[in-house]
Tab-separated table of C-alpha atoms and ligand atoms in Angstrom:
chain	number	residue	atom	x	y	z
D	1	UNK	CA	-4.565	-13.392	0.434
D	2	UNK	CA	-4.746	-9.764	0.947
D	3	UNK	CA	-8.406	-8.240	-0.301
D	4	UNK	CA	-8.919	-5.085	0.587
D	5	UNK	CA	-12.712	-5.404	0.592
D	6	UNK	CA	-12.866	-2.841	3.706
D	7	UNK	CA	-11.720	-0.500	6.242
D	8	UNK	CA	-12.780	-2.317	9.171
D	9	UNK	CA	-11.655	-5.647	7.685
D	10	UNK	CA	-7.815	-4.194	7.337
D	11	UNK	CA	-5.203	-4.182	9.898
D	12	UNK	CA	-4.898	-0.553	11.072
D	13	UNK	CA	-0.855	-1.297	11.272
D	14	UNK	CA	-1.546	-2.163	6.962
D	15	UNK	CA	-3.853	0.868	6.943
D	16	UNK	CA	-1.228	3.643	8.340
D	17	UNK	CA	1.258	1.750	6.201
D	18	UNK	CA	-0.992	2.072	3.336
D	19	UNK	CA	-1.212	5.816	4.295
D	20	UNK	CA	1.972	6.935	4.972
D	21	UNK	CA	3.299	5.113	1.225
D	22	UNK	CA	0.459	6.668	-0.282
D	23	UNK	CA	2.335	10.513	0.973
D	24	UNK	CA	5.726	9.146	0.185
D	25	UNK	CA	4.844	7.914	-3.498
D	26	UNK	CA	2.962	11.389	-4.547
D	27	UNK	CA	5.995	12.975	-3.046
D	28	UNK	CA	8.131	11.078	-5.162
D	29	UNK	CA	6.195	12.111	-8.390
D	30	UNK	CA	6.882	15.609	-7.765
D	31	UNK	CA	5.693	17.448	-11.066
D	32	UNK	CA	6.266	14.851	-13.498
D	33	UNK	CA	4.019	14.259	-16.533
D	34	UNK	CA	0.908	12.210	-15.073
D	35	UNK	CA	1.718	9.161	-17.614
D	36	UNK	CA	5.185	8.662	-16.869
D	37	UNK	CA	6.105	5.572	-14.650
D	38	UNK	CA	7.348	5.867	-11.605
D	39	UNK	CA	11.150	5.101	-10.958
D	40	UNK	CA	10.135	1.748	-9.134
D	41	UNK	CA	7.639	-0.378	-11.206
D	42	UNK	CA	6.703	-3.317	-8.983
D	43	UNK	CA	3.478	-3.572	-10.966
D	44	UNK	CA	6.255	-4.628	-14.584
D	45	UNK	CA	4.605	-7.724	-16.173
D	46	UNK	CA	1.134	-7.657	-14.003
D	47	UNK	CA	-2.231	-7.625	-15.223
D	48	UNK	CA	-4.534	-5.792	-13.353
D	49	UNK	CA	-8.712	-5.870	-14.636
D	50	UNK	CA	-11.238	-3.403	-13.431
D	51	UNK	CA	-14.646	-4.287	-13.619
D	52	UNK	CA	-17.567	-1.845	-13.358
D	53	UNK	CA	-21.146	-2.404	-12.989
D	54	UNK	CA	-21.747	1.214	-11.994
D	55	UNK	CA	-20.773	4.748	-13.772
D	56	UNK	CA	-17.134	5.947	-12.551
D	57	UNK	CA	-14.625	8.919	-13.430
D	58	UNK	CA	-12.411	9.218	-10.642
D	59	UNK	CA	-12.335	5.371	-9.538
D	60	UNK	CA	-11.693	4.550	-13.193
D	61	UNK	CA	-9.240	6.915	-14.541
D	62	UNK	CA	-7.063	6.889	-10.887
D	63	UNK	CA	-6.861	3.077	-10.854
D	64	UNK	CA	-6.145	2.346	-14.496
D	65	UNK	CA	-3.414	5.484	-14.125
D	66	UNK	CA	-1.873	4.582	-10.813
D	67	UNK	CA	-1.130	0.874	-12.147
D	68	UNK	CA	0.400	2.410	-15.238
D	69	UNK	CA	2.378	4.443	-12.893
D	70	UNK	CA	3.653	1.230	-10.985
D	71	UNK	CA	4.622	-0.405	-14.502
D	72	UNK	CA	1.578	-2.505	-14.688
D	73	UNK	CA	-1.456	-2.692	-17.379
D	74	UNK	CA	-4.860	-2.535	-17.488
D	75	UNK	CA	-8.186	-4.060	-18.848
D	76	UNK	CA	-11.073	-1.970	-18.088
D	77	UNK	CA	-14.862	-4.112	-18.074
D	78	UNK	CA	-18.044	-3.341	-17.831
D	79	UNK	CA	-19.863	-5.925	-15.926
D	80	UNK	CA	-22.972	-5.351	-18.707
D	81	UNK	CA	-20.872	-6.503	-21.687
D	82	UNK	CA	-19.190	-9.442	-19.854
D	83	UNK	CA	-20.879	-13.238	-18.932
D	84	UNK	CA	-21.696	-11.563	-15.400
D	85	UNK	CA	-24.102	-9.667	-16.852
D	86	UNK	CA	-26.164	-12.789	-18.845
D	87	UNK	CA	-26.093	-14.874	-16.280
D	88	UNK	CA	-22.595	-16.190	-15.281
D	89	UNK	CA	-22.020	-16.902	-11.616
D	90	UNK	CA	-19.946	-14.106	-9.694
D	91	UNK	CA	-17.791	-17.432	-8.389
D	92	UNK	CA	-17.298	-19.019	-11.976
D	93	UNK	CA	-16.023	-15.692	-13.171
D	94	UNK	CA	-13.774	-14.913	-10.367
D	95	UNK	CA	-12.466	-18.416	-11.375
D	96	UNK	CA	-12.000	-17.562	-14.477
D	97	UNK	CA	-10.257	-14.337	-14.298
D	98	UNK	CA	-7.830	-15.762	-11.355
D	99	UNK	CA	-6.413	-17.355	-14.039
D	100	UNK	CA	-5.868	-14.252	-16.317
D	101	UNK	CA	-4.977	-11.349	-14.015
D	102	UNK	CA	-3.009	-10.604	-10.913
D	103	UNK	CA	-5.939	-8.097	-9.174
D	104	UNK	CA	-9.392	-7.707	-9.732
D	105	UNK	CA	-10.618	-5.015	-8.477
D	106	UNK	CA	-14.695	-4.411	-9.109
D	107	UNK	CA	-17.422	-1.492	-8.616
D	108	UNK	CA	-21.114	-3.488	-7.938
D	109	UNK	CA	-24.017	-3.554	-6.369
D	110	UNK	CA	-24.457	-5.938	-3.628
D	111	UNK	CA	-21.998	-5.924	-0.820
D	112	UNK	CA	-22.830	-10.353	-1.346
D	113	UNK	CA	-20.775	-9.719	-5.319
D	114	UNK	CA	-17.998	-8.393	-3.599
D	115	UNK	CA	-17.696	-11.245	-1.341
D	116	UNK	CA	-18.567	-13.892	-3.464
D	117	UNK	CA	-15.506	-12.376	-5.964
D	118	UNK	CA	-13.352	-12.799	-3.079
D	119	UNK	CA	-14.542	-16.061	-1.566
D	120	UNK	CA	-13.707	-17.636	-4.834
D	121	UNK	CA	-10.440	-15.594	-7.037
D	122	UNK	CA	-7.547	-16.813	-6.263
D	123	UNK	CA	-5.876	-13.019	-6.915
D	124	UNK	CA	-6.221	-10.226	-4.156
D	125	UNK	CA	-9.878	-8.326	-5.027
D	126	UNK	CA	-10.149	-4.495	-3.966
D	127	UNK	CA	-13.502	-2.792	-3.635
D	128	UNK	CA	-13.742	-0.077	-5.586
D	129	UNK	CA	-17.592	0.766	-3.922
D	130	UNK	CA	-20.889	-1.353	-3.278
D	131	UNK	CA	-24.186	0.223	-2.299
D	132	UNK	CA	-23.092	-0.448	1.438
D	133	UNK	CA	-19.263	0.839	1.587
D	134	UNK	CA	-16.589	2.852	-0.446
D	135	UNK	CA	-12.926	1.930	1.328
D	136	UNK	CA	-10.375	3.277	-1.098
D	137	UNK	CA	-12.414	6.975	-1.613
D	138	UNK	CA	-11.940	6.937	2.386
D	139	UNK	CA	-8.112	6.109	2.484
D	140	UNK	CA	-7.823	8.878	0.122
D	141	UNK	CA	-9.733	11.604	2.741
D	142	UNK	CA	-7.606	10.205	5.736
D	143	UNK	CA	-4.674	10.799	2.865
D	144	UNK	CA	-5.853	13.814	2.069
D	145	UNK	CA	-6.826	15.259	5.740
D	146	UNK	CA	-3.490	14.425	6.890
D	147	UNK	CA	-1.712	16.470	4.618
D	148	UNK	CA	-3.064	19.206	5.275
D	149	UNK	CA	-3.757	19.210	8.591
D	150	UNK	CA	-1.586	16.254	10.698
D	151	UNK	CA	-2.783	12.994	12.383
D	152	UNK	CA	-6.374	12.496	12.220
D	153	UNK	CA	-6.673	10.498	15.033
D	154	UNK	CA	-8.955	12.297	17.663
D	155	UNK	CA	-10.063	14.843	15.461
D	156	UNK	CA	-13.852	15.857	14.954
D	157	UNK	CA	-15.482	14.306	11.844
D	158	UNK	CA	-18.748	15.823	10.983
D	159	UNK	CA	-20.906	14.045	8.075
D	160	UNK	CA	-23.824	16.313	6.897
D	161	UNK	CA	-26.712	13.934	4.650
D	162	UNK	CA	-27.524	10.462	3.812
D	163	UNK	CA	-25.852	8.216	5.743
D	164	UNK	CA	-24.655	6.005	2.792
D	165	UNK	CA	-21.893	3.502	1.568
D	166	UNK	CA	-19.086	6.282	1.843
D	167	UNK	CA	-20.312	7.453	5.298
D	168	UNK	CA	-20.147	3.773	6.641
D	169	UNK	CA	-16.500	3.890	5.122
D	170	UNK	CA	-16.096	6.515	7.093
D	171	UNK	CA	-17.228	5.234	10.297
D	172	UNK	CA	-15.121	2.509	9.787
D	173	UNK	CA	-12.123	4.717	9.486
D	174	UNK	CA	-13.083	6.327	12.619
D	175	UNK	CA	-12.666	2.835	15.004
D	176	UNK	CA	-9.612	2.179	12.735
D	177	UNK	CA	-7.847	5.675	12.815
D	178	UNK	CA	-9.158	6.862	16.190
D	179	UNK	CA	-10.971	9.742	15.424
D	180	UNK	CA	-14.487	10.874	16.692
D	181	UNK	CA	-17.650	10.765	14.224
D	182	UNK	CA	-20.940	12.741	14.398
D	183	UNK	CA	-23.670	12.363	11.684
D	184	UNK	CA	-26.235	14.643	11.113
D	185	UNK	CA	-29.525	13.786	8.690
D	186	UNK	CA	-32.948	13.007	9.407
D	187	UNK	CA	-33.390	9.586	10.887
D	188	UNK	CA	-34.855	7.361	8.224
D	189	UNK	CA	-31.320	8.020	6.731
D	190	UNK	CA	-29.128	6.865	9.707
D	191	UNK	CA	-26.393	4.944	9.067
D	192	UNK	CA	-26.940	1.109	9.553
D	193	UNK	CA	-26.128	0.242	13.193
D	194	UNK	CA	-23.432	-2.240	12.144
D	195	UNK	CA	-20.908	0.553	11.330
D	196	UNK	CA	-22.201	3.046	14.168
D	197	UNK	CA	-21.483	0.173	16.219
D	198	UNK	CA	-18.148	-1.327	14.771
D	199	UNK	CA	-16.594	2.103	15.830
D	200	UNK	CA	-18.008	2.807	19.017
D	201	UNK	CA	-16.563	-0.934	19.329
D	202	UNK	CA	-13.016	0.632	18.817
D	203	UNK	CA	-13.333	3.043	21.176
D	204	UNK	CA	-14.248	5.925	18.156
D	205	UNK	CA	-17.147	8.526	19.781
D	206	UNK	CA	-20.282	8.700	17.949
D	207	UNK	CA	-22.926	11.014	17.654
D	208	UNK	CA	-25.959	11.249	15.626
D	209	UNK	CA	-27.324	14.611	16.183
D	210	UNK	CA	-30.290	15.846	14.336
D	211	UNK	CA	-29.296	19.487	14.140
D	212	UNK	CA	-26.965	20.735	11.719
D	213	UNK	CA	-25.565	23.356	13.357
D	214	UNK	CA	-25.408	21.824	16.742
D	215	UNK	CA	-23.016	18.629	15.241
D	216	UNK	CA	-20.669	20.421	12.821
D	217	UNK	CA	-19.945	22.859	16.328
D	218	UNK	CA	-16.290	22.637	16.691
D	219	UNK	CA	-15.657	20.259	13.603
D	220	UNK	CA	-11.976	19.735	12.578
D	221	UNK	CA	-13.364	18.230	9.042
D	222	UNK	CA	-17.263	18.429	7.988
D	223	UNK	CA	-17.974	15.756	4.845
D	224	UNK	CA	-21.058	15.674	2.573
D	225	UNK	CA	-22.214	13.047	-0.364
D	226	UNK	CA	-24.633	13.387	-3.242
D	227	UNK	CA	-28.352	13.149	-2.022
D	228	UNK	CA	-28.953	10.234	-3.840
D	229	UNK	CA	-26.689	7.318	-4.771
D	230	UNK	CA	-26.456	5.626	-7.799
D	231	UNK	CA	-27.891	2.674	-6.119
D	232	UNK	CA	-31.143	4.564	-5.120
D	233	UNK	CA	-34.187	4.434	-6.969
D	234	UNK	CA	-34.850	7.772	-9.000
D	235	UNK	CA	-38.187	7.360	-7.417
D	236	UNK	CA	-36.688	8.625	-3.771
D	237	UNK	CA	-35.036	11.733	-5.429
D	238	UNK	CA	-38.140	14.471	-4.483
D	239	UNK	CA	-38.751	13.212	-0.828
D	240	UNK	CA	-34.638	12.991	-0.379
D	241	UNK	CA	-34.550	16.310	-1.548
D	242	UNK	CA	-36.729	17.331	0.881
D	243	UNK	CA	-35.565	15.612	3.714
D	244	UNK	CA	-32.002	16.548	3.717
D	245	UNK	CA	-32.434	20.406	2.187
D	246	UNK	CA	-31.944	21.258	5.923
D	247	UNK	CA	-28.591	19.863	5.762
D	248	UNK	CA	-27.232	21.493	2.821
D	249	UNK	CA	-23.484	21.935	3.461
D	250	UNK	CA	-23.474	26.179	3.073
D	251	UNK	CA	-21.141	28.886	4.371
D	252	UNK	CA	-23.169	29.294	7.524
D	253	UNK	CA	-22.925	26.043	8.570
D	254	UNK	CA	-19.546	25.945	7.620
D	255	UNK	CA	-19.030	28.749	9.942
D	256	UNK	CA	-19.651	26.885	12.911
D	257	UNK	CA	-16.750	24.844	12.305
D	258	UNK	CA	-13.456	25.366	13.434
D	259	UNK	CA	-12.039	28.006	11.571
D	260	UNK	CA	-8.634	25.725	10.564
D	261	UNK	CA	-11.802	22.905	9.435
D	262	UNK	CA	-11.551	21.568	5.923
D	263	UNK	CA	-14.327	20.835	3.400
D	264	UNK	CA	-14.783	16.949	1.866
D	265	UNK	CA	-16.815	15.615	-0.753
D	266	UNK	CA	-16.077	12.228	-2.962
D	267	UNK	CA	-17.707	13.437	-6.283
D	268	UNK	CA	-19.346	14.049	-8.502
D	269	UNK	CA	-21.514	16.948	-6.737
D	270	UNK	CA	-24.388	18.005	-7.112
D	271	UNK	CA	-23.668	22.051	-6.700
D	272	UNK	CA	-25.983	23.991	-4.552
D	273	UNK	CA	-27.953	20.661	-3.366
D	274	UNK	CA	-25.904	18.984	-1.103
D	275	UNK	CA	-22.699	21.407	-1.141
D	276	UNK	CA	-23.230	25.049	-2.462
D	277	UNK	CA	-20.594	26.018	-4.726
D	278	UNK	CA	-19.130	28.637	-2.353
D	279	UNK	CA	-18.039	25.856	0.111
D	280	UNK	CA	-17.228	24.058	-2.565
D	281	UNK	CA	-14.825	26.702	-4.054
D	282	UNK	CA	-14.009	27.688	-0.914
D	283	UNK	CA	-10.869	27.456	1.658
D	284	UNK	CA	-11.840	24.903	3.616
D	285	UNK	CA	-12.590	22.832	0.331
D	286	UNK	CA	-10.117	20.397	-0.628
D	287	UNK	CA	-12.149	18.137	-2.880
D	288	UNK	CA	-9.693	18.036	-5.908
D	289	UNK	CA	-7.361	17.018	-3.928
D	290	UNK	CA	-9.202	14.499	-2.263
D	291	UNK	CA	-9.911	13.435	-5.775
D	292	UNK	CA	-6.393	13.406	-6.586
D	293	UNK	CA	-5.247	11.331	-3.693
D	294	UNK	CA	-6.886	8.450	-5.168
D	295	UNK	CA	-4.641	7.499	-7.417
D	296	UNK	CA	-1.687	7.875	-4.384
D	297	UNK	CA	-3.578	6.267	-1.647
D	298	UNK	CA	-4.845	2.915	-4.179
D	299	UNK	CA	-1.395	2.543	-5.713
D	300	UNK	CA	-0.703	1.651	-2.298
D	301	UNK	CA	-3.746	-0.535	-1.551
D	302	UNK	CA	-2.317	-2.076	-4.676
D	303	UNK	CA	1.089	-2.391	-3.380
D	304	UNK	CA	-0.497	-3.915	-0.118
D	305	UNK	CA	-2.305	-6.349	-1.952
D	306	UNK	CA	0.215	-7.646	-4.480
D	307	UNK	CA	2.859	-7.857	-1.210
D	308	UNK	CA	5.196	-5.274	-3.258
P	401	LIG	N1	-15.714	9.329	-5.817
P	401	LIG	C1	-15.869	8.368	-6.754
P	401	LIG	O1	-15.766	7.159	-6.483
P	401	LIG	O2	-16.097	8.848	-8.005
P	401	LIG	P1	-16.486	8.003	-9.303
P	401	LIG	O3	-17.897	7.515	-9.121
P	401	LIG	O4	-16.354	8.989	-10.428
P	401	LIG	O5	-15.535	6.851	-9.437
P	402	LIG	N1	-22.743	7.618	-2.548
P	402	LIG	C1	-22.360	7.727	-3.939
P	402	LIG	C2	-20.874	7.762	-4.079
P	402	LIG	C3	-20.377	7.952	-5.471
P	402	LIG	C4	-18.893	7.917	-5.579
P	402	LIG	C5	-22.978	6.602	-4.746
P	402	LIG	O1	-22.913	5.441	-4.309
P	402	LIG	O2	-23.532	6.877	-5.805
């Protein structure tokens, strides 16, 4: 069965695959109307369901466009208005909707829901983000680095902030994709040791360096993420702010970069808090495109999945 619960759980063989289709099928598109199908539709007849227990835009509209786009359809739940939320088990429903739909592919929580899903459907399961990783937003940056800029693989990877779910995505990509990874926040918000440690594992270099300026020195691609995730408790917002205003991702710390470096940043921003808008709007920015690379990189994951 091929999930695609995470980076460090995927072949890297499947993951450049997974790439490289990703750059072929947006090529393919080239300028047509964003609803039309694609000329192959290896997705005809199959049901795909998309279950959300978290707010989405991107994640959303990308998957339930890019299966479209591969022939397929749709049903878009929120985990509040189904059994999941009253009290059904996680296994009984991925029981249940094996026996509906060809993919499930599910926003939550707990990392444990994801796995659970898994453990027990009988269709492939993608994660489409848990409080502890984000895989397909980071298949879209690799995507979306290497088109503008070549292989990733021993590039510079800075990551200004918290060191959340889409950073430890990221550090996964780095063991998988050979590049080098330095984080920079204060230290109650290191990333956990188990994805620090899965890349120095693969050989990636890692370095958490408490001084902005100091890590994003020499950066080939410097990445920031909201302050607070949805998982976080509104509570933490004042001290977060705090904490990580010295790592605000601004056009002086930019300019320590390389000056070829590009600008990341998953979305939805938080303008002038994490990112100011001048980076954001900026050349090194390419976080529309990143956004738009979704929809490439998971109608391959889907592809990958499904074996089509
Ligand atoms: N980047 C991302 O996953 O965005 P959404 O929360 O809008 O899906
Ligand atoms: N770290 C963010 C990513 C949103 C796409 C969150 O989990 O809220």
């Amino acid at each position: 069965m091929n999930h695609f619960l995470d980076i460090h759980k995927t072949d890297p063989a499947a993951l450049r695959t997974m790439i490289d289709s990703a750059l072929a099928m947006k090529a393919a598109r080239n300028g047509r109307p964003k609803g039309s199908p694609d000329d192959d539709r290896p997705l005809k007849d199959r049901m795909v369901a998309l279950i959300f227990e978290k707010p989405s835009t991107r994640t959303r509209v990308s998957f339930d466009v890019g299966v479209r786009q591969l022939g397929g359809q749709t049903m878009v739940l929120s985990g509040k208005e189904m059994q999941l939320g009253h009290g059904e088990t996680i296994a009984d429903t991925a029981r249940v909707l094996s026996r509906y739909v060809d993919l499930i592919m599910i926003r939550t929580f707990e990392e444990a829901t994801l796995l659970e899903m898994a453990e027990h459907a009988t269709v492939p399961v993608i994660n489409g983000l848990t409080n502890r990783t984000h895989p397909c937003q980071i298949m879209a940056d690799v995507m979306t680095y290497e088109e503008h800029r070549g292989p990733i693989g021993g590039r510079k990877v800075v990551w200004c902030g918290d060191g959340n779910n889409v950073c430890a995505s990221f550090l996964h990509a780095a063991g998988q994709f050979g590049f080098d990874f330095t984080f920079t926040g204060p230290e109650t918000l290191d990333p956990e040791d188990r994805f620090v440690a899965f890349a120095r594992d693969k050989g990636s270099k890692v370095t958490i360096q408490r001084d902005p300026f100091t890590a994003v020195e020499g950066a080939d691609l410097v990445v920031t993420d909201t302050w607070v995730s949805m998982h976080d408790p509104e509570s933490a917002k004042e001290r977060r702010h705090n904490q990580l205003r010295p790592y605000q991702v601004n056009e002086m710390l930019m300019s320590r970069a390389k000056p070829d470096s590009l600008f990341m940043h998953c979305l939805p921003a938080h303008r002038n808090d994490e990112a100011t808008s001048a980076v954001m709007d900026g050349p090194h920015s390419v976080i529309f495109d990143e956004a738009e690379n979704r929809l490439h990189a998971q109608k391959a994951i889907l592809r990958w999945c499904l074996g089509l």
